[in-house]
XYZ file of C-alpha atoms in Angstrom:
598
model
C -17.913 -32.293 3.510
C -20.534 -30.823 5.761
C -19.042 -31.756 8.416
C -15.943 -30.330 7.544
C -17.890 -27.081 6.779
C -19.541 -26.778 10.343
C -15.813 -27.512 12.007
C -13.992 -24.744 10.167
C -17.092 -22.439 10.654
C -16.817 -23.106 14.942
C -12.883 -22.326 14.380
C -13.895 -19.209 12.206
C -16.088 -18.058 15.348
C -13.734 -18.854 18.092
C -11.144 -17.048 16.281
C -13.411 -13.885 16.198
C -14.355 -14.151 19.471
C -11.029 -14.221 21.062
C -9.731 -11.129 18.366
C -12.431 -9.124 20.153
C -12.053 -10.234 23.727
C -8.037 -9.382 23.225
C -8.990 -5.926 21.308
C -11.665 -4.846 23.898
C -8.697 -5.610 26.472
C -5.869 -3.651 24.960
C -8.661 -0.797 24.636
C -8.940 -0.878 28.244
C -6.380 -1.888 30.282
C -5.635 2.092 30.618
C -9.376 2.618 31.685
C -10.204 -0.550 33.874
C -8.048 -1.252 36.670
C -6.361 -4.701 37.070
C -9.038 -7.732 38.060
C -12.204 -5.449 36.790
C -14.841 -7.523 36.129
C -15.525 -5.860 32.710
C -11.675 -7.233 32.092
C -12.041 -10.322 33.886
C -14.893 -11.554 31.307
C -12.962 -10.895 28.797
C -9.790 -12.474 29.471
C -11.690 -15.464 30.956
C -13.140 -16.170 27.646
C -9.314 -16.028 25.879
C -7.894 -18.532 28.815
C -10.737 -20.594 28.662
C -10.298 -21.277 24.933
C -6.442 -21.753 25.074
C -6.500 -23.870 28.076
C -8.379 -26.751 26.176
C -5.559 -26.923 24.129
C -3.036 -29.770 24.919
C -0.158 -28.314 22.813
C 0.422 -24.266 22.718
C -1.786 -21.864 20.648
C 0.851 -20.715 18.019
C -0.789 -18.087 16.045
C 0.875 -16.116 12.927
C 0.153 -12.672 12.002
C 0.297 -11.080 8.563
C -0.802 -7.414 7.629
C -4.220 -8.084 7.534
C -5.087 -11.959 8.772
C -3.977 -13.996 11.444
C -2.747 -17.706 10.970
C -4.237 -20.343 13.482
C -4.013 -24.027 12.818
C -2.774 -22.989 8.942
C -5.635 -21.172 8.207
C -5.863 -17.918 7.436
C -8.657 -15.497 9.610
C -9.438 -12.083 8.125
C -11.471 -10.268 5.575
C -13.789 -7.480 5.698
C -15.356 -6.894 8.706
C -13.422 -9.363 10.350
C -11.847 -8.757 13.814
C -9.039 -10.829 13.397
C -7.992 -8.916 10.692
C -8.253 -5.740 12.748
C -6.037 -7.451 15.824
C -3.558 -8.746 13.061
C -3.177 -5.062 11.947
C -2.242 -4.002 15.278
C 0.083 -6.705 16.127
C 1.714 -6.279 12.428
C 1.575 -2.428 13.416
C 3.778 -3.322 16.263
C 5.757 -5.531 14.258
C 4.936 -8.837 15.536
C 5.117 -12.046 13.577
C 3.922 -14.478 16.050
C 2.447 -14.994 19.623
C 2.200 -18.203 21.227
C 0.140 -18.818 24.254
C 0.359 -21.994 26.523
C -2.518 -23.714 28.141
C -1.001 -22.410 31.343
C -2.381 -18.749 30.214
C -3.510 -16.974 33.255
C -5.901 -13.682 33.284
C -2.585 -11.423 34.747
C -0.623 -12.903 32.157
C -2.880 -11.472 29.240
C -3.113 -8.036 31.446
C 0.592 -7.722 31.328
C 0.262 -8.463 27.597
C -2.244 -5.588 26.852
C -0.503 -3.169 28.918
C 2.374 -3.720 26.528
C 0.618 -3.933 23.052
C -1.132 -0.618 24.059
C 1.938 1.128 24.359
C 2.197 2.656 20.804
C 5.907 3.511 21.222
C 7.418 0.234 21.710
C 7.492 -1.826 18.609
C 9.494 -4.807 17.211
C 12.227 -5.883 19.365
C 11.951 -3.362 22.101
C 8.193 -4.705 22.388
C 9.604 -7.942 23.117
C 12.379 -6.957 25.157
C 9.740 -5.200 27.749
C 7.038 -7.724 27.883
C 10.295 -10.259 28.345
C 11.179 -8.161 31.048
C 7.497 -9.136 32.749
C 9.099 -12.681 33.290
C 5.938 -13.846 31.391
C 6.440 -18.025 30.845
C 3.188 -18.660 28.984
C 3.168 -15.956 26.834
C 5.320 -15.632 23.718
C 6.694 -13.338 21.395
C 8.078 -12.735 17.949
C 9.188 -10.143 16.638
C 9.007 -9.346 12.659
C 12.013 -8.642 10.902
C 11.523 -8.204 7.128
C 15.178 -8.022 6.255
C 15.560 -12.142 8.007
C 12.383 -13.474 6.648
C 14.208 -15.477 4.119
C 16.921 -16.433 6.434
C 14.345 -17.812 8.666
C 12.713 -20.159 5.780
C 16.112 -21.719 5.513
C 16.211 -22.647 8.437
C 12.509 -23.550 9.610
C 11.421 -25.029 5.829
C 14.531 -27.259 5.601
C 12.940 -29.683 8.690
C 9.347 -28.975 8.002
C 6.978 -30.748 5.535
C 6.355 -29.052 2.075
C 2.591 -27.993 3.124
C 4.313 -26.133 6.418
C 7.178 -24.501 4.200
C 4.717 -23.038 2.070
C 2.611 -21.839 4.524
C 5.833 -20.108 5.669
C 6.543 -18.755 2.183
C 2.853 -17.816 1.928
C 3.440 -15.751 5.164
C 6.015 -13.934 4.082
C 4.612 -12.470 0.708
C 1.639 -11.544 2.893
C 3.749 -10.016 5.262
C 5.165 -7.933 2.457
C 2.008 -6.154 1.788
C 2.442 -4.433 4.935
C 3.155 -0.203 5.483
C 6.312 -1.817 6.553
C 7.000 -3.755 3.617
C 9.155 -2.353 0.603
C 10.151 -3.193 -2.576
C 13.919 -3.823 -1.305
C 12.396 -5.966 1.489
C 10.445 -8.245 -1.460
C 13.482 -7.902 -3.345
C 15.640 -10.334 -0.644
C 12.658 -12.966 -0.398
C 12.900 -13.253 -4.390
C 16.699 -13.347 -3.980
C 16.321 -16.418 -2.037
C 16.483 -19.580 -3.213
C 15.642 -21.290 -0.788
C 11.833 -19.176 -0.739
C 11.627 -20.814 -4.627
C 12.209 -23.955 -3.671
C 9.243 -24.095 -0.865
C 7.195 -23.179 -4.013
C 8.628 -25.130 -6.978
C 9.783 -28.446 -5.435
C 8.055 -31.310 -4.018
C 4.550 -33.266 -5.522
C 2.627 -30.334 -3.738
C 3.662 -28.334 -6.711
C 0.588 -27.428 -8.298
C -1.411 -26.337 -5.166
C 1.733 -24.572 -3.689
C 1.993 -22.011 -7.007
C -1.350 -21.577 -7.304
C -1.351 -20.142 -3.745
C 1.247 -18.063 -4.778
C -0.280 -16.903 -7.529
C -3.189 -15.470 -5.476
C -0.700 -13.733 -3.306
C 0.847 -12.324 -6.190
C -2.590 -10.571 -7.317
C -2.675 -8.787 -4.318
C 0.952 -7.305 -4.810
C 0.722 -6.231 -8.057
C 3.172 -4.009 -9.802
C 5.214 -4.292 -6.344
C 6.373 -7.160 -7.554
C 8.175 -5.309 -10.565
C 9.677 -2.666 -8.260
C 11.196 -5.799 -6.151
C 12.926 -7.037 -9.409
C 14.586 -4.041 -10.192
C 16.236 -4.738 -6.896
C 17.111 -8.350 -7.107
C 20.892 -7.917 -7.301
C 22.442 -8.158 -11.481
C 23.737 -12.016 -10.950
C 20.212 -12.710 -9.211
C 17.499 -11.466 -11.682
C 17.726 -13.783 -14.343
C 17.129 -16.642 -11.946
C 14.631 -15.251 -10.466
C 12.993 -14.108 -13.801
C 13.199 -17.675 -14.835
C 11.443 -18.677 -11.713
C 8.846 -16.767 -12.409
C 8.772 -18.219 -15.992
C 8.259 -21.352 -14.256
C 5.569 -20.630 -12.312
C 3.786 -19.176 -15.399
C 4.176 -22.263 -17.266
C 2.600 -24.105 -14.377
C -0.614 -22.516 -13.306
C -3.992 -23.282 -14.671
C -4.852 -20.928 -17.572
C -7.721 -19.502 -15.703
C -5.497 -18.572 -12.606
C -2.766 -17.088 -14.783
C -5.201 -14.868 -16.315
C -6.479 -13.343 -13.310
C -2.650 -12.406 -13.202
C -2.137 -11.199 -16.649
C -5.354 -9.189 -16.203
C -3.765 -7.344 -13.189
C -0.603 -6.422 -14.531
C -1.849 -5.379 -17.939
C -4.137 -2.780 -16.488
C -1.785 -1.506 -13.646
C -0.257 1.269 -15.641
C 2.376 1.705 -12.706
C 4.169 -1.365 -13.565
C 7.484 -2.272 -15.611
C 6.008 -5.068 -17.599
C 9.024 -7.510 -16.235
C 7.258 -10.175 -13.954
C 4.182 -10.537 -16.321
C 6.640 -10.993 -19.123
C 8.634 -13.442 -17.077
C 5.644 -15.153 -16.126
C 4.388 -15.293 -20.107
C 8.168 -16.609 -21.396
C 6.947 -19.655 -21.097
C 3.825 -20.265 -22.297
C 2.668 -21.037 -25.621
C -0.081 -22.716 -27.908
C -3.374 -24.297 -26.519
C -2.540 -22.800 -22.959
C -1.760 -19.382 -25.077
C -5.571 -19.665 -26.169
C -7.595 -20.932 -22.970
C -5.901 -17.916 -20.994
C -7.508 -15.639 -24.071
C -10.793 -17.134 -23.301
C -10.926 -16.471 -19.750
C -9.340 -13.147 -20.165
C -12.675 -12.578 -22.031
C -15.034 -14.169 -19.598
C -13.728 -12.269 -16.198
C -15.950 -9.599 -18.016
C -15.620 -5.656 -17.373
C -13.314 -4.304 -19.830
C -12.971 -7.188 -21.941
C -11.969 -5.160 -25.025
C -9.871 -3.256 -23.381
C -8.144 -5.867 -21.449
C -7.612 -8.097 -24.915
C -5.674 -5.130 -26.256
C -3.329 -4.466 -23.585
C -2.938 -8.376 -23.811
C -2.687 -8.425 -27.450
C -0.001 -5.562 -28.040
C 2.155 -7.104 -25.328
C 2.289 -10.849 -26.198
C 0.964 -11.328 -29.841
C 3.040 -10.858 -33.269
C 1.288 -11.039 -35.749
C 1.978 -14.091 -36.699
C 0.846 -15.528 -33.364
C -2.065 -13.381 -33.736
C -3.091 -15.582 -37.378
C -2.535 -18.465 -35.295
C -4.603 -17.702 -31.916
C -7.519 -16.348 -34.856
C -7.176 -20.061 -36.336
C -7.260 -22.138 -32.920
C -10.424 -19.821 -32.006
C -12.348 -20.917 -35.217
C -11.290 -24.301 -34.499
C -12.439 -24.440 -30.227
C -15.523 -22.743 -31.514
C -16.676 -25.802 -33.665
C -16.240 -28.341 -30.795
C -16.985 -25.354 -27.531
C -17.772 -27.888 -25.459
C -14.157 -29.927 -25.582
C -12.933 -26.314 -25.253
C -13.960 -25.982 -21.722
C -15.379 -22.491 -23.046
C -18.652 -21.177 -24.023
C -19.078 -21.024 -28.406
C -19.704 -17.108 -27.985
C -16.025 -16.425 -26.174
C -14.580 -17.992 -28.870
C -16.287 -15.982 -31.688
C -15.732 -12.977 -30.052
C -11.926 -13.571 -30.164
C -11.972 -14.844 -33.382
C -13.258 -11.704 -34.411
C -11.131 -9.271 -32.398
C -8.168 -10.646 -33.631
C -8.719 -10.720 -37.614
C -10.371 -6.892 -37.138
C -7.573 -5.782 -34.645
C -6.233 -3.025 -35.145
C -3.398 -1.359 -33.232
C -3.981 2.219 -33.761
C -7.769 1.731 -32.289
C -6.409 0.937 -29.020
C -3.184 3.487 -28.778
C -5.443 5.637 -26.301
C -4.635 7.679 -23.243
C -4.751 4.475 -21.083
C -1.666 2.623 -23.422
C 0.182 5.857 -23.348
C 0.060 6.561 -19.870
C 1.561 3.202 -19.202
C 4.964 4.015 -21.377
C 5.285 7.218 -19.621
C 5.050 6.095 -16.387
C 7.583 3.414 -17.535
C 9.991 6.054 -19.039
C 9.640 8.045 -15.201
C 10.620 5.097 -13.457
C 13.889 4.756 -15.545
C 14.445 8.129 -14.932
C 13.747 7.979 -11.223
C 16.248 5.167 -10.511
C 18.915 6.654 -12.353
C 19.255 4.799 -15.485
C 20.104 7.028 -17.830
C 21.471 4.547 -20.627
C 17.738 3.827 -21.126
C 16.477 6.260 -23.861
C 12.595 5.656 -24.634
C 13.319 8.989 -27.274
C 9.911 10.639 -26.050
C 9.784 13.661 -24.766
C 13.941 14.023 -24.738
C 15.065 15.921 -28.243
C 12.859 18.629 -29.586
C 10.010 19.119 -27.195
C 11.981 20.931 -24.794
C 12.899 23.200 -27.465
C 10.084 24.122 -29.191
C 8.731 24.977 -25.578
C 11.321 27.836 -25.068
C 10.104 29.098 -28.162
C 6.809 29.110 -26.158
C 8.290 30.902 -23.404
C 10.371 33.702 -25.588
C 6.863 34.985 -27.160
C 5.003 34.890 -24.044
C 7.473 36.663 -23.090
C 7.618 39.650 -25.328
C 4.200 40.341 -23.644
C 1.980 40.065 -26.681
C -1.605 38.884 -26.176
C -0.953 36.645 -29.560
C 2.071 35.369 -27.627
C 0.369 34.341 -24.025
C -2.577 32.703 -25.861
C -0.411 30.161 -27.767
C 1.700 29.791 -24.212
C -1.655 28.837 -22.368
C -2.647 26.231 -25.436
C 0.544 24.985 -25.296
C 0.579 23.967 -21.474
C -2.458 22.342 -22.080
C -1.131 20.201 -24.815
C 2.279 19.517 -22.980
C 0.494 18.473 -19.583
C -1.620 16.125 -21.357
C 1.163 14.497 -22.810
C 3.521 14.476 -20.194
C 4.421 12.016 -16.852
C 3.943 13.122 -13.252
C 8.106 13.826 -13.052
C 7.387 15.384 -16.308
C 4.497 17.438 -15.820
C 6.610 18.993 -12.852
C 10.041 19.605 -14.845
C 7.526 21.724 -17.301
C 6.301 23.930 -14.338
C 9.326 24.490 -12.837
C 10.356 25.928 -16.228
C 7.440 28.200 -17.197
C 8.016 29.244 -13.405
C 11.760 30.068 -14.524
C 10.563 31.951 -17.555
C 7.221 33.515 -17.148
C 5.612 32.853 -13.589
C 2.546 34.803 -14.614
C 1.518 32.087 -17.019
C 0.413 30.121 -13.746
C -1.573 32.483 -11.794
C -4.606 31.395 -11.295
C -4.225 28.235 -12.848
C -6.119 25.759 -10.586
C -5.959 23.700 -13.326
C -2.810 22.969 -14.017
C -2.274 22.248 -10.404
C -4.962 19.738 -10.539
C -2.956 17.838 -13.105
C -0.217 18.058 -11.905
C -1.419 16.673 -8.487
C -3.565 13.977 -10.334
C -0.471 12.924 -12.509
C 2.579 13.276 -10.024
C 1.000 12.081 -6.439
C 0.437 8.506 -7.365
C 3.846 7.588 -7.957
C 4.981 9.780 -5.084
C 6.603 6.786 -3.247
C 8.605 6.216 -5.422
C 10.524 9.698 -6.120
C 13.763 10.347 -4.670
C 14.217 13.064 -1.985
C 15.259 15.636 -4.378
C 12.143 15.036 -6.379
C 9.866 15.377 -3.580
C 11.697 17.991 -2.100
C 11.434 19.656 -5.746
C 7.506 18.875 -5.801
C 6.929 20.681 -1.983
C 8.743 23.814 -2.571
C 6.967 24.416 -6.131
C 3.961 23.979 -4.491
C 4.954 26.273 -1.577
C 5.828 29.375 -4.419
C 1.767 28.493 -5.180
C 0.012 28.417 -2.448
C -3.216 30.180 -3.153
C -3.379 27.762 -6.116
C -3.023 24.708 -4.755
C -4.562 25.003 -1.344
C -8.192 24.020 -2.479
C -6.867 20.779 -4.409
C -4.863 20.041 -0.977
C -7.638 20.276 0.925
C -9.741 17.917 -1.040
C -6.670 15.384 -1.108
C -6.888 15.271 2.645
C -10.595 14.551 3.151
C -10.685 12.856 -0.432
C -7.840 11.005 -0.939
C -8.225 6.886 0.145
C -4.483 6.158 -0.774
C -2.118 6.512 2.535
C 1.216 7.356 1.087
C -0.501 9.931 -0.599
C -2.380 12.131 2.437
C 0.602 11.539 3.904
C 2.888 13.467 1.620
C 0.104 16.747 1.178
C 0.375 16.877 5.047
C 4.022 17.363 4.469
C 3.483 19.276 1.607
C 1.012 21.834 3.615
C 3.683 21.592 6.683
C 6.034 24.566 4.571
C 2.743 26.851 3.950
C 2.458 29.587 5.160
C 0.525 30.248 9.036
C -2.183 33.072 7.259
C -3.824 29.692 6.057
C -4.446 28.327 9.643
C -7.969 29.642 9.766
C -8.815 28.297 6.611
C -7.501 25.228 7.762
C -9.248 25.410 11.118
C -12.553 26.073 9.562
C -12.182 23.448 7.030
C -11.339 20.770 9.822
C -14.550 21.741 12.607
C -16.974 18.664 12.526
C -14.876 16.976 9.396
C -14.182 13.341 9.766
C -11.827 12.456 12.308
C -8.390 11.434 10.023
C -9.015 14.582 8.184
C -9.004 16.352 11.891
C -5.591 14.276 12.875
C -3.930 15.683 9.871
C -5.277 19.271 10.729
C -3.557 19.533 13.855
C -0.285 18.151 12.382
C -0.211 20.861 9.808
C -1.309 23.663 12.376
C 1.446 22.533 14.724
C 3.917 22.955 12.221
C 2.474 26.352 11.161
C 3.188 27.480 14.638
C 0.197 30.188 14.218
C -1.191 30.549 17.893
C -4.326 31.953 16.859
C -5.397 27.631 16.020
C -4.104 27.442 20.098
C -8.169 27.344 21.257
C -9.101 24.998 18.956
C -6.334 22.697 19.458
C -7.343 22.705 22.774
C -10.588 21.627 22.183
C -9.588 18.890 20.510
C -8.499 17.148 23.554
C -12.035 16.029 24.051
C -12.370 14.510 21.086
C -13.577 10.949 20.855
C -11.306 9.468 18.879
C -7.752 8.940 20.593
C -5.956 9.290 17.457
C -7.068 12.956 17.203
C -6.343 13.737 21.013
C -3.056 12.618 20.750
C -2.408 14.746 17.520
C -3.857 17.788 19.471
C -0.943 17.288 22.545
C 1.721 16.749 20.040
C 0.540 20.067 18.062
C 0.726 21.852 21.742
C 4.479 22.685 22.084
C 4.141 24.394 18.894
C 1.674 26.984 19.819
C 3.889 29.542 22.238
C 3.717 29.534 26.292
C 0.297 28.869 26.562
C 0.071 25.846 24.520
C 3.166 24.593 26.438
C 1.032 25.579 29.990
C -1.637 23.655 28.188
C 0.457 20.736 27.743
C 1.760 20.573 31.430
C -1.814 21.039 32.730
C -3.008 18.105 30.759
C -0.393 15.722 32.401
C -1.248 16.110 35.493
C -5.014 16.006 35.008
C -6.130 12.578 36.760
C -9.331 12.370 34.684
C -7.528 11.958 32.101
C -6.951 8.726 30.194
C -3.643 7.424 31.602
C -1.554 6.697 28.306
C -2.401 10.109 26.806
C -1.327 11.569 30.265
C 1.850 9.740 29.798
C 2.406 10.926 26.276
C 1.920 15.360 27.334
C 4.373 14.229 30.057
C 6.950 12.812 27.095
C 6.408 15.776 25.075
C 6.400 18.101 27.208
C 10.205 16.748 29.372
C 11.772 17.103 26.042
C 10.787 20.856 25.595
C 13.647 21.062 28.403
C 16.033 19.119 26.790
């Protein structure tokens, strides 16, 4: 076992080693001209390794790890999973390199890879184009993936087909993932069969289960997909899988999906249909031992899967376990704490803003994706109503009248979903406007309630959502602010940048002074928004920008330039023909600035 320790650890090394040698060299090959020895160590150290080899180095690449002899490299800190980020960022989903490898060959390769406009197949087309024999690429095509299982698992053993289906769920997690995407590879039947047949079984689900906790409520947003004469097998796949996994790794799933409020409920349910009894009761007891919110967790659990009369039942086999705890597998306290939890529970304790929440953002989603036969009854009959009442007093301009207008909104935002909260707005807007001045409140709400499911609104909706904030900008502008420097979730920065894209220019020195000495990302989104703006007073410190040191932000800064009036275009043309400057970013004011005359 030691030995088999110290063997994956030397593997774990090489593989970080040769991440960084190939990072440092796509970093560089702008900088360092061709056969530098600064290069030339590096790329040594990468042919060295693969020349040893007697077979080619085939190496996979997920979103965040990269697959070398079947195991997977990555993890925090890691540099393999920063080079597998890049490579998935240009959509790669393999490279192979032959024991022929020479140092030009891996130039050629860098040159390519930093070259953040070619992607996917035009990627490999170019490098192709290099006549490169010991170099190879794949490119990733999402819409395929189960196409190419078909045909690759059919041949291979069970362990290799699973390592292919494992790929492609992590490949799924991806920014260039999607729910339709995940919907095909749960379509495919041939992607259930890498992970439900063969004597590999066992091991091959519980893999998938651990993919699956990293998905989350994706995995619902897939099934809504799956085609009509498709979901019910692939719901009773899923019920499958549930009734095989270990009780302890099935409630690391249940514990997921139950406190992900921006989930359907479907694949948990699926994955429950089929489990029942004893198993029923050891995935109770290590719901309670994964500790944190164990209360809260048992409720969620509870209220989904337990009638009452399973609830008498579960109470009973708890008493029981407890007598013999150590048959049970489970400590003699886990047992009396569920024993008592279920004979005191009470529904009505746990109905709190959590539980609620999670059946409005349920009722949004139908509402989103257009199924209107789906009637949840909440908000849909008198509510509306007895707001327009609201809105006739307020109204009539009587102080009585715009104090029981400003309780209401309180009451209605706290009860309302992000779609919701914004159909509300848009009516006291209609009605009486002056209810929302100075309201940074209400904003926050409906920011804190709205943006998280954000991704998933149609165009109208979050064309709706930009131009209500645009008819409030001195309202919202603080909030947006603090979203961009705040905010950790992507999809979400990304959508205030296009939010603060239709303000108004008179905020650009706001916006400049916010974004001096800020953190760099927060800078990068700066100069998109001032660029759109248009305001030429931001021209200077765009400019300066150009010497920042993070690439990212000097590229933002030329792209912003065109924007910002003759000078900034001057600026722009100056900048590409500056020698000292780095060669790809010369390369990119040259792009931007030939299509000004187009």
């Amino acid at each position: 076992m030691t030995g088999e320790i110290e063997i994956s650890e030397t593997l774990r090394g090489r593989v970080e080693s040769f991440a960084k040698d190939m990072l440092l060299l796509v970093k560089t090959v702008s900088i360092y001209p061709t056969g530098h020895p600064q290069m030339a160590n590096m790329a040594d150290q990468v042919v060295d390794w693969v020349s040893e080899e007697e077979e080619p180095l085939s190496i996979g690449i997920t979103s965040n790890e990269l697959i070398i002899y079947g195991e997977f490299f990555g993890g925090k800190d890691s540099r393999a999973e920063v080079l597998a980020r890049l490579l998935h960022a240009r959509q790669l989903s393999r490279l192979t390199l032959s024991p022929q490898l020479k140092e030009s060959h891996l130039y050629s390769f860098a040159n390519v890879i930093a070259d953040r406009e070619l992607v996917g197949n035009a990627l490999v087309e170019s490098f192709e184009a290099e006549d490169i024999s010991t170099i190879t690429l794949e490119p990733l095509d999402l819409g395929e993936l189960h196409q190419h299982l078909s045909t690759d698992g059919v041949s291979s053993e069970e362990d290799d087909a699973f390592r292919r289906s494992q790929q492609i769920w992590l490949w799924l997690q991806g920014e260039s993932g999607s729910p339709k995407d995940m919907a095909r590879v749960l379509s495919s039947e041939e992607f259930w069969n890498a992970v439900l047949v063969g004597d590999n079984k066992e091991e091959q689900v519980r893999n998938l289960a651990q993919v699956m906790e990293r998905m989350g409520s994706m995995i619902d947003r897939a099934i809504r997909l799956v085609p009509d004469e498709r979901r019910t097998e692939v719901l009773e796949h899923l019920a499958r899988v549930g009734e095989s996994l270990e009780a302890s790794d099935l409630a690391r799933l249940v514990d997921v999906f139950v406190s992900d409020a921006s989930g359907t409920g479907e694949t948990i349910s699926a994955l429950m249909e089929k489990v029942e009894g004893e198993k029923v009761a050891d995935l109770m007891a290590h719901l309670v031992s994964l500790g944190g919110d164990k209360t809260g967790r048992m409720a969620a659990f509870t209220k989904a899967f337990l009638p009452p009369d399973a609830m008498i039942s579960m109470a009973s086999m708890a008493s029981h376990n407890k007598l013999d705890a150590a048959a049970s597998g489970h400590p003699r306290e886990v047992w009396e704490w569920i024993e008592s939890f279920l004979f005191n529970y009470d529904e009505n304790l746990y109905m709190g803003e959590g539980y609620k929440s999670t059946l409005d953002r349920m009722a949004s989603r139908m509402r989103i994706e257009g199924e209107k036969s789906v009637s949840f009854g909440m908000y849909e009959d008198l509510e509306p109503h007895i707001d327009n009442v609201y809105f006739t007093l307020a109204q009539i301009e009587t102080e009585n009248g715009q104090s029981l207008l400003g309780d209401r909104i309180v009451a209605r935002l706290e009860e309302l979903d992000g779609v919701g909260v914004l159909g509300f707005l848009e009516s006291i807007e209609a009605s009486c406007p002056e209810a929302l001045e100075n309201r940074d409140d209400v904003f926050k709400v409906l920011f804190d309630k709205a943006l998280p499911d954000v991704s998933d609104y149609s165009a109208q909706v979050r064309g709706r959502l930009v131009r209500f904030a645009a008819h409030h900008q001195n309202e919202v502008i603080e909030a947006a602010f603090k979203l961009l420097l705040t905010e950790e979730r992507m999809k979400i920065r990304r959508f205030v940048v296009e939010m603060l894209c239709h303000f108004s220019p008179r905020y650009a020195p706001v916006l400049v002074q916010r974004a001096r000495g800020s953190i760099w990302y927060f800078l990068r989104n700066a100069l998109i928004i001032l660029g759109r703006m248009g305001d030429e007073r931001a021209l200077p410190f765009i400019i300066s920008q150009l010497d920042h040191e993070k690439p990212q932000v000097r590229k933002e800064a030329l792209r912003a330039l065109p924007f910002m009036g003759e000078r900034g275009k001057k600026a722009l043309f100056n900048f590409a023909g500056d020698i000292t400057r780095v060669v790809e970013e010369r390369q990119l004011a040259k792009r931007v600035y030939d299509r000004l005359k187009i």
